[in-house]
Amino acid sequence: MSETRPDTRQRRPAAEGWFTTADGVTRLLGTRCASCGTPYFPRNALACRNPGCPGPRDGSDLVPHEFSPRGRVWSYTDARYQPPPPYVPAEPFRPFAIVAVELADERMVVLGQAVPEVTVDDLAVGMEVELTEGVLFEDDEAVHTVWMWRPVR
Amino acid sequence: MSPTTNDVVVLGAGMHPWGKWGRDFVEYGLAAARAALADAGLTWPDVQYVAGADTIRNGYPGFVSGATFAQALGWTGARVSSSYAACASGAQAIANARAQILAGLADVALVVGADTTPKGFFKPVGGDRPDDPDWLRFRLLGASNPTYFALYARRRMALYGASTDDFAAVKVKNARHGLANPNARYRKEVTVEDVRASAVVADPLRLLDICATSDGGAALVLASADYARRHGVTDPVRIAGLSTVTPTFPKTVLDLPDFATDSAMTVPPPDRPFRAALAHAAYEEAGLGPSDLSFAEVYDLSTALELDWCEDVGLCAEGEAEALLRSGATALGGRVPVNPSGGLACFGEAIPAQAIAQVCELTWQLRGRAEGRQVENPRAGIAVNQGLFGHGSAIIATT
């Protein structure tokens, strides 16, 4: 009889510093210009990109910023065919939805995969969605996680 | 209108047909260059400046395309440039050549772009590059190029009531336009049913909504108006305006390879989004407006994107492109035919050659030599392109 070995693999973000799940809420991590207030995702540490920013624009005023975890669907689509590397597909490949979400506070649109059980048929432009953490891919070493959108129940 | 001293004119246009052969891209560029020179009635040693449009998928020769083509044609001591600007590379090469001529540094220039493309989705160039957003969008999102086209298409459906049959109608129209174009890769009627029956690639777009990747080559011989006159060319096609402006902060439309737009929290979005700004700058330079256009060549990476472009270049108001399409105005014989060449729908994209090919089409149309797809009595045409990644172009040519 075969025994199921416990999964001792680490669960870790596929990209370090892009999102946090502290306090049980998944939030995107970026930076914000302390001089003009412009937020950036992904993290911008070089210099504020607002050409009218009154700050020094040398990166010294870019501070960590946690983004709002909820927004409304700006648009959505899916991937019916396996994307090329460096995407790491599940075996066998399973189509997945991709959502562009408008964050009300930050007034910007951010992309993310939808959670696996959500298809394009479950989505609509304007629908409220929230962030969660999901599995992007697994290998022998670890379960690699990423931010994902899901409809607000 | 007769050309003034400050005009840059098209003396020659030439192409190697689009297809999928996998041969050396230099061969396509050479064939296009020779065709353009023959069309201009010039020989290669007459060329003082050669501008190459680079390809990043063909090794080192592709990164220094200007010199690659110059070597293939035979070193003559001509001055040279090589440009990469994603899909706008060809326009960038045209812009370089035009600037040399306008500055009086050269009288006659050759512009060449050619590509050989791999099969399937475009993927990022090789190697692990976790700091490159183009690598990361594949890694973290699985977002291929059609992902972005599909997001725009779904947005049109939600905002303006576009239907997938509207998108299919763009393909049907362009397939008909390209039927007689000897340089087009696909020369076959397509029906709405054909589009409906093709596989969904990125909902709501199907395989026949999305342009293929192709091999091909295109070239132009540009000259000063004085040079043209000295060579007895009395009524050449003129490049009346050329814009390669960047977006204005905050850029609020997602482009490849973005994970997010700029935030509009601190600065309001610009009056004109990126694509509209590209066209506007070219109109300003040419002293023309959308109502002066006889036709347009727009970058239909997807069928739905052609509808976006119709609005961006001002053929109709925002949200009215579907009505414009349904009215027949954008078909040959209509008020302002869009993509009389057949567009990317019939060509597929040969990245560095595509924007040059668009200007070849403007030239042939304005000369009245676009056999089987001729726009009636054209006076002015625009060619627009979004290189994505923040590059793009708009070029206006007139009789």
XYZ file of C-alpha atoms in Angstrom:
552
model
C 0.000 0.000 0.000
C 1.282 3.402 -0.877
C 1.342 6.088 1.710
C 0.556 9.691 0.896
C 3.499 11.741 1.973
C 2.630 15.083 3.518
C 3.340 18.019 1.250
C 6.333 19.694 2.872
C 6.904 22.094 0.019
C 7.082 25.782 0.752
C 4.268 28.044 -0.325
C 5.794 31.252 -1.610
C 5.007 34.184 -3.931
C 6.053 33.697 -7.557
C 7.361 37.258 -7.415
C 8.790 38.670 -4.218
C 7.357 41.948 -2.986
C 4.482 42.224 -5.485
C 1.688 41.407 -3.019
C 1.058 40.640 0.625
C -1.416 38.408 2.423
C -0.784 39.787 5.885
C -3.963 40.110 7.999
C -5.673 37.591 5.717
C -6.314 40.244 3.060
C -4.442 40.062 -0.229
C -3.154 43.433 -1.334
C -0.888 44.518 -4.168
C 2.341 46.161 -3.060
C 3.835 49.104 -4.862
C 5.154 52.525 -4.156
C 3.678 56.009 -3.874
C 5.321 59.352 -4.459
C 5.231 61.252 -1.173
C 5.615 64.526 -3.081
C 2.723 64.319 -5.579
C 0.807 61.272 -4.341
C 1.020 59.155 -7.523
C 0.918 55.401 -6.759
C 2.829 52.829 -8.818
C 2.258 49.146 -9.470
C 4.474 47.270 -9.976
C 6.786 48.988 -7.514
C 8.664 51.964 -8.948
C 11.779 52.808 -6.960
C 13.681 54.801 -9.581
C 11.904 58.137 -9.801
C 8.377 59.519 -9.835
C 7.125 59.396 -13.435
C 4.689 62.311 -13.166
C 6.465 64.976 -15.235
C 4.697 67.681 -13.202
C 5.720 66.287 -9.822
C 7.154 69.050 -7.613
C 9.364 66.587 -5.691
C 13.050 65.833 -6.227
C 12.168 62.978 -8.632
C 15.244 61.038 -7.620
C 13.398 58.160 -5.963
C 13.962 59.427 -2.447
C 10.269 60.275 -2.019
C 8.924 56.911 -3.250
C 7.461 55.142 -0.236
C 5.827 51.696 0.071
C 2.136 51.621 -0.821
C -0.510 48.936 -0.277
C -3.250 49.085 -2.904
C -6.979 48.821 -2.319
C -7.963 45.139 -2.425
C -11.219 45.772 -4.288
C -12.165 47.271 -7.626
C -14.494 46.998 -10.589
C -13.923 44.979 -13.756
C -12.672 47.262 -16.560
C -12.482 44.366 -18.994
C -11.712 40.647 -19.084
C -10.650 37.826 -21.351
C -9.177 34.351 -21.125
C -6.323 32.230 -22.441
C -7.710 29.254 -24.343
C -4.285 28.173 -25.559
C -1.220 27.536 -23.484
C 0.904 30.696 -23.269
C 4.577 30.284 -24.204
C 7.361 30.137 -21.587
C 8.241 31.593 -19.160
C 4.595 30.817 -18.278
C 4.541 27.511 -16.412
C 1.368 25.675 -17.387
C -0.542 23.120 -15.365
C -0.447 19.589 -16.862
C -2.767 19.262 -18.650
C -3.191 22.925 -19.547
C -6.361 24.517 -18.219
C -7.702 27.748 -19.747
C -7.845 30.627 -17.276
C -9.467 34.061 -17.214
C -7.549 37.343 -17.024
C -9.210 40.414 -15.528
C -8.370 44.119 -15.834
C -9.653 45.822 -12.705
C -10.134 49.521 -12.075
C -9.175 50.512 -8.532
C -11.421 53.359 -7.421
C -8.998 54.985 -4.971
C -5.873 54.759 -7.076
C -7.719 55.444 -10.361
C -5.747 52.872 -12.270
C -6.387 49.563 -14.020
C -4.489 46.488 -12.823
C -4.291 43.048 -14.462
C -4.487 39.709 -12.742
C -5.624 36.167 -13.363
C -9.064 35.226 -12.094
C -9.293 32.404 -9.563
C -9.426 29.055 -11.437
C -13.123 28.400 -10.846
C -14.131 31.712 -12.465
C -14.584 31.758 -16.262
C -15.451 34.607 -18.611
C -19.104 33.574 -18.276
C -18.992 34.584 -14.610
C -17.574 38.041 -15.324
C -19.047 41.355 -16.480
C -17.620 44.829 -17.011
C -18.380 46.902 -13.907
C -18.630 43.888 -11.570
C -17.046 44.298 -8.141
C -14.079 42.010 -7.526
C -11.568 41.498 -4.752
C -8.047 40.188 -4.513
C -7.085 36.821 -3.163
C -4.045 34.598 -3.339
C -3.963 31.580 -5.636
C -1.567 29.016 -7.045
C 0.260 30.095 -10.212
C 2.266 26.877 -10.599
C 3.881 24.112 -8.576
C 7.238 22.422 -8.869
C 9.283 20.025 -6.723
C 10.495 22.816 -4.468
C 7.484 24.959 -3.841
C 3.922 26.007 -4.505
C 4.277 29.372 -6.237
C 1.477 31.822 -5.521
C 0.205 34.965 -7.216
C -2.546 37.563 -6.743
C -5.884 36.634 -8.315
C -9.229 38.374 -8.710
C -12.566 36.887 -7.681
C -16.081 38.310 -7.727
C -17.226 39.782 -4.403
C -19.834 37.483 -2.993
C -0.794 70.635 -54.855
C 2.737 70.811 -56.220
C 5.498 69.978 -53.768
C 7.262 72.828 -52.020
C 10.959 72.937 -51.269
C 10.383 71.596 -47.786
C 8.511 68.485 -48.810
C 9.758 64.934 -48.632
C 8.407 62.858 -51.480
C 8.116 59.142 -52.194
C 10.071 58.286 -55.318
C 9.771 54.538 -55.026
C 7.854 51.846 -53.180
C 8.546 48.138 -53.221
C 7.630 44.992 -51.332
C 8.480 41.340 -51.098
C 5.152 39.497 -50.729
C 4.083 38.462 -47.213
C 4.020 34.752 -46.393
C 5.557 32.173 -44.116
C 8.680 30.651 -45.561
C 11.255 30.927 -42.803
C 13.971 32.166 -45.136
C 16.656 34.752 -44.241
C 14.961 38.105 -43.614
C 17.729 39.850 -45.566
C 16.464 38.169 -48.737
C 13.037 39.784 -48.295
C 14.555 43.189 -47.524
C 16.829 42.999 -50.540
C 13.962 42.135 -52.870
C 11.877 45.012 -51.483
C 14.798 47.472 -51.724
C 15.505 46.547 -55.346
C 11.808 46.885 -56.202
C 11.648 50.336 -54.580
C 14.822 51.494 -56.350
C 13.506 50.234 -59.696
C 10.196 51.993 -59.036
C 12.155 55.202 -58.357
C 14.273 54.775 -61.477
C 17.404 54.932 -59.333
C 20.257 52.598 -58.571
C 21.656 51.736 -55.148
C 24.780 53.941 -55.482
C 22.441 56.957 -55.867
C 21.267 56.449 -52.261
C 22.970 58.730 -49.740
C 21.266 57.467 -46.579
C 19.854 54.062 -45.688
C 17.477 53.587 -42.749
C 16.867 50.048 -41.537
C 13.956 48.927 -39.350
C 15.234 46.297 -36.927
C 13.958 42.819 -36.145
C 14.752 41.274 -32.767
C 14.042 37.679 -33.778
C 16.809 37.147 -36.303
C 20.018 37.491 -34.349
C 22.630 40.207 -34.582
C 22.028 41.161 -38.253
C 18.492 42.102 -37.228
C 19.695 44.531 -34.548
C 21.816 46.432 -37.066
C 19.443 46.106 -40.006
C 20.534 49.304 -41.762
C 24.089 48.045 -42.090
C 22.866 44.521 -42.856
C 20.845 45.747 -45.844
C 23.641 48.123 -46.921
C 26.119 45.252 -46.904
C 23.744 43.011 -48.834
C 23.271 45.719 -51.464
C 27.053 46.320 -51.526
C 28.947 48.852 -49.388
C 28.860 52.294 -50.995
C 29.766 54.568 -48.101
C 26.141 55.657 -47.626
C 25.235 56.950 -44.180
C 23.132 54.570 -42.154
C 20.790 54.118 -39.201
C 19.066 51.122 -37.592
C 15.919 51.607 -35.516
C 13.831 49.492 -33.229
C 10.427 50.679 -31.999
C 8.432 47.426 -31.839
C 5.601 47.571 -34.430
C 6.496 51.217 -35.165
C 10.092 50.368 -36.172
C 9.347 50.960 -39.843
C 7.826 54.366 -39.123
C 10.851 55.260 -37.031
C 13.115 54.406 -39.966
C 10.955 56.555 -42.267
C 11.126 59.373 -39.693
C 14.937 59.154 -39.610
C 15.247 59.288 -43.387
C 12.751 62.143 -43.599
C 14.608 64.154 -40.959
C 17.894 63.730 -42.837
C 16.247 65.013 -46.007
C 14.435 67.881 -44.251
C 17.704 68.915 -42.601
C 19.397 69.041 -45.983
C 21.871 66.328 -44.997
C 20.714 63.955 -47.735
C 18.715 64.263 -50.970
C 17.718 60.657 -51.390
C 17.263 57.900 -48.829
C 16.300 54.241 -48.809
C 14.133 52.820 -46.008
C 14.007 49.032 -45.587
C 12.326 46.678 -43.128
C 11.996 42.895 -43.274
C 11.213 40.054 -40.919
C 11.117 36.303 -40.588
C 8.795 35.229 -37.800
C 8.523 32.081 -35.715
C 5.292 30.067 -35.545
C 2.662 30.650 -32.855
C 2.301 33.364 -30.214
C 5.096 35.868 -29.998
C 7.060 35.079 -26.878
C 9.606 37.171 -25.032
C 13.163 36.928 -26.312
C 15.187 34.215 -24.571
C 16.648 34.071 -21.102
C 15.340 34.554 -17.560
C 14.786 38.260 -17.007
C 12.682 38.733 -13.868
C 13.133 42.535 -14.089
C 11.734 42.792 -17.620
C 7.964 43.466 -17.660
C 7.711 41.662 -21.004
C 9.109 38.490 -19.405
C 7.037 38.984 -16.260
C 3.669 39.373 -18.003
C 4.097 35.900 -19.482
C 5.413 34.477 -16.217
C 2.947 35.974 -13.725
C -0.164 36.509 -15.859
C 0.167 34.180 -18.840
C -0.711 37.287 -20.843
C 0.114 36.837 -24.545
C -0.370 39.627 -27.096
C -3.978 38.598 -27.927
C -4.819 39.000 -24.222
C -4.488 42.759 -24.553
C -6.371 42.913 -27.882
C -9.183 40.903 -26.297
C -9.415 43.260 -23.307
C -9.965 46.203 -25.686
C -12.514 44.187 -27.686
C -14.557 43.205 -24.616
C -14.476 46.816 -23.457
C -15.996 47.927 -26.816
C -18.753 45.361 -26.394
C -19.563 46.582 -22.891
C -19.346 50.305 -23.630
C -20.628 50.644 -27.192
C -22.681 47.518 -27.777
C -20.276 46.026 -30.308
C -20.990 42.407 -31.185
C -18.654 39.618 -32.199
C -20.402 39.732 -35.582
C -19.252 43.360 -35.933
C -15.706 42.171 -35.368
C -16.248 39.396 -37.915
C -17.579 41.973 -40.404
C -14.220 43.791 -40.217
C -12.484 40.557 -41.227
C -14.966 39.939 -44.047
C -14.403 43.482 -45.373
C -10.610 43.340 -45.180
C -10.455 39.861 -46.712
C -12.424 41.224 -49.678
C -10.112 44.255 -49.948
C -6.998 42.109 -50.073
C -8.273 39.632 -52.668
C -6.418 41.278 -55.541
C -3.388 42.502 -53.621
C -0.386 40.613 -55.020
C 1.631 41.208 -51.828
C -1.014 39.904 -49.409
C -0.473 36.523 -47.734
C -4.174 35.639 -47.428
C -6.215 36.226 -50.583
C -9.453 34.442 -49.921
C -13.028 35.521 -49.183
C -13.977 35.029 -45.549
C -17.575 34.884 -44.324
C -18.993 35.795 -40.931
C -19.683 32.062 -40.545
C -16.002 31.291 -41.136
C -15.043 33.663 -38.332
C -17.732 32.247 -36.039
C -16.461 28.729 -36.730
C -12.835 29.545 -35.895
C -11.559 28.742 -32.398
C -11.757 31.250 -29.562
C -8.183 32.281 -28.740
C -8.813 34.994 -26.167
C -12.501 35.575 -25.500
C -14.213 37.361 -27.310
C -11.642 37.107 -30.120
C -11.399 34.118 -32.388
C -8.502 32.931 -34.512
C -9.767 34.825 -37.573
C -10.109 38.053 -35.544
C -6.403 38.083 -34.727
C -3.646 38.853 -37.186
C -1.050 36.203 -37.927
C 2.709 36.685 -37.789
C 4.308 36.764 -41.227
C 7.518 36.996 -43.183
C 7.810 39.952 -45.530
C 9.792 42.963 -46.618
C 8.973 46.543 -47.620
C 11.038 49.486 -48.800
C 10.670 53.123 -49.811
C 12.877 55.552 -51.657
C 12.365 59.024 -50.200
C 13.792 62.221 -51.639
C 13.655 65.971 -51.347
C 11.177 67.712 -53.648
C 14.116 69.431 -55.378
C 15.799 66.126 -56.080
C 12.564 64.737 -57.502
C 12.161 67.797 -59.731
C 15.750 67.515 -60.979
C 14.962 63.949 -61.938
C 11.864 64.955 -63.863
C 9.319 63.665 -61.352
C 6.650 66.328 -61.428
C 3.832 65.000 -59.314
C 5.150 62.657 -56.622
C 3.303 61.480 -53.530
C 4.277 63.690 -50.582
C 4.809 62.787 -46.949
C 2.766 65.638 -45.473
C 2.943 64.670 -41.807
C 4.653 62.096 -39.632
C 4.235 61.699 -35.911
C 5.929 59.363 -33.476
C 4.801 61.035 -30.239
C 4.958 59.178 -26.925
C 1.943 58.878 -24.621
C 1.217 61.676 -22.147
C 1.134 60.968 -18.397
C -1.036 59.494 -17.072
C -1.374 56.818 -19.764
C -4.724 55.323 -18.837
C -5.013 52.614 -21.496
C -3.305 49.281 -20.855
C -0.668 48.412 -23.404
C 1.642 45.472 -23.855
C 3.481 44.621 -21.618
C 1.816 46.618 -18.830
C 0.606 45.124 -15.564
C -1.229 48.347 -14.822
C -2.021 51.744 -16.281
C -0.631 54.935 -14.837
C -2.708 56.289 -11.968
C -4.998 59.218 -12.784
C -5.254 60.066 -9.095
C -3.030 63.140 -9.112
C -3.107 64.295 -12.750
C -6.232 64.099 -14.941
C -5.968 61.883 -18.060
C -4.868 63.756 -21.212
C -7.544 65.063 -23.593
C -6.296 62.682 -26.246
C -5.373 59.097 -25.384
C -2.235 57.697 -27.003
C -3.587 56.493 -30.345
C -5.631 59.662 -30.920
C -2.614 61.788 -29.977
C -0.491 60.022 -32.602
C -2.977 60.898 -35.342
C -3.570 64.415 -34.056
C 0.121 65.331 -34.213
C 0.320 64.112 -37.821
C -2.799 66.099 -38.774
C -1.271 69.233 -37.232
C 1.923 68.780 -39.213
C 0.062 68.148 -42.450
C -2.418 70.976 -41.899
C -5.208 68.506 -42.581
C -8.037 66.954 -40.627
C -9.947 63.685 -40.704
C -12.489 65.069 -43.190
C -9.674 65.549 -45.733
C -8.869 61.823 -45.780
C -9.765 59.702 -48.776
C -8.785 56.466 -47.012
C -6.873 55.063 -44.043
C -4.514 52.164 -43.384
C -4.882 51.285 -39.712
C -3.119 48.660 -37.608
C -5.712 45.896 -37.290
C -3.789 43.594 -34.953
C -7.328 42.464 -34.214
C -10.613 43.125 -35.997
C -11.909 45.026 -32.962
C -8.820 47.221 -32.904
C -9.682 48.519 -36.386
C -12.873 49.933 -34.862
C -10.863 51.657 -32.109
C -8.575 53.158 -34.738
C -11.490 54.508 -36.825
C -12.414 56.624 -33.809
C -8.819 57.480 -32.895
C -8.051 58.919 -36.331
C -11.347 60.831 -36.241
C -13.360 59.051 -38.938
C -16.261 59.023 -36.468
C -17.011 59.924 -32.862
C -16.171 57.601 -29.970
C -18.526 54.640 -29.859
C -19.698 55.064 -33.453
C -17.246 52.848 -35.321
C -19.671 49.922 -35.457
C -22.299 52.152 -37.111
C -19.656 53.471 -39.527
C -18.674 49.913 -40.423
C -22.278 48.761 -40.848
C -23.003 51.769 -43.118
C -20.379 50.527 -45.565
C -18.395 53.776 -45.302
C -15.140 51.947 -44.512
C -15.428 49.440 -47.374
C -13.983 50.087 -50.841
C -16.544 52.238 -52.626
C -17.590 53.815 -49.325
C -16.900 57.341 -48.045
C -13.518 56.552 -46.498
C -12.244 53.023 -47.117
C -10.242 51.589 -44.235
C -7.446 49.135 -45.003
C -7.944 48.978 -48.775
C -4.735 46.885 -48.863
C -6.526 44.193 -46.870
C -4.701 45.278 -43.717
C -3.040 42.965 -41.252
C -6.042 40.679 -41.712
C -4.686 39.768 -45.166
C -0.990 40.285 -44.507
C -0.306 39.113 -40.991
C 2.320 41.159 -39.232
C 5.942 41.328 -40.333
C 6.851 43.748 -37.566
C 9.624 46.005 -38.921
C 8.228 45.927 -42.459
C 4.594 46.620 -41.614
C 4.602 50.411 -41.155
C 6.704 50.722 -44.330
C 4.233 48.506 -46.185
C 1.431 50.809 -45.032
C 3.196 53.741 -46.719
C 3.760 51.638 -49.860
C -0.022 51.244 -49.953
C -0.578 54.984 -49.417
C 1.791 55.600 -52.336
C 0.162 53.156 -54.731
C -3.327 54.368 -53.829
C -2.389 58.040 -54.281
C -0.747 57.257 -57.629
C -3.924 55.493 -58.725
C -2.013 52.242 -59.200
C -3.637 50.014 -56.575
C -5.051 47.593 -59.072
C -8.121 45.691 -57.934
C -8.424 47.720 -54.726
C -8.183 51.314 -55.905
C -9.849 54.018 -53.807
C -11.667 56.493 -56.073
C -9.700 59.708 -56.724
C -7.782 59.727 -53.466
C -6.142 62.986 -52.351
C -4.887 62.085 -48.878
C -4.403 58.962 -46.794
C -3.258 58.207 -43.277
C -1.338 55.175 -42.014
C -1.393 54.567 -38.275
C 0.343 52.084 -36.081
C 0.599 51.365 -32.415
C 3.981 49.909 -31.667
C 2.712 49.235 -28.148
C 5.286 49.557 -25.361
C 4.838 53.347 -25.854
C 5.874 53.546 -29.488
C 3.494 54.336 -32.316
C 3.208 56.353 -35.485
C 0.913 58.226 -37.827
C 1.926 59.135 -41.363
C -0.125 61.272 -43.746
C 0.595 61.194 -47.472
C -1.014 63.389 -50.105
C -1.028 63.715 -53.869
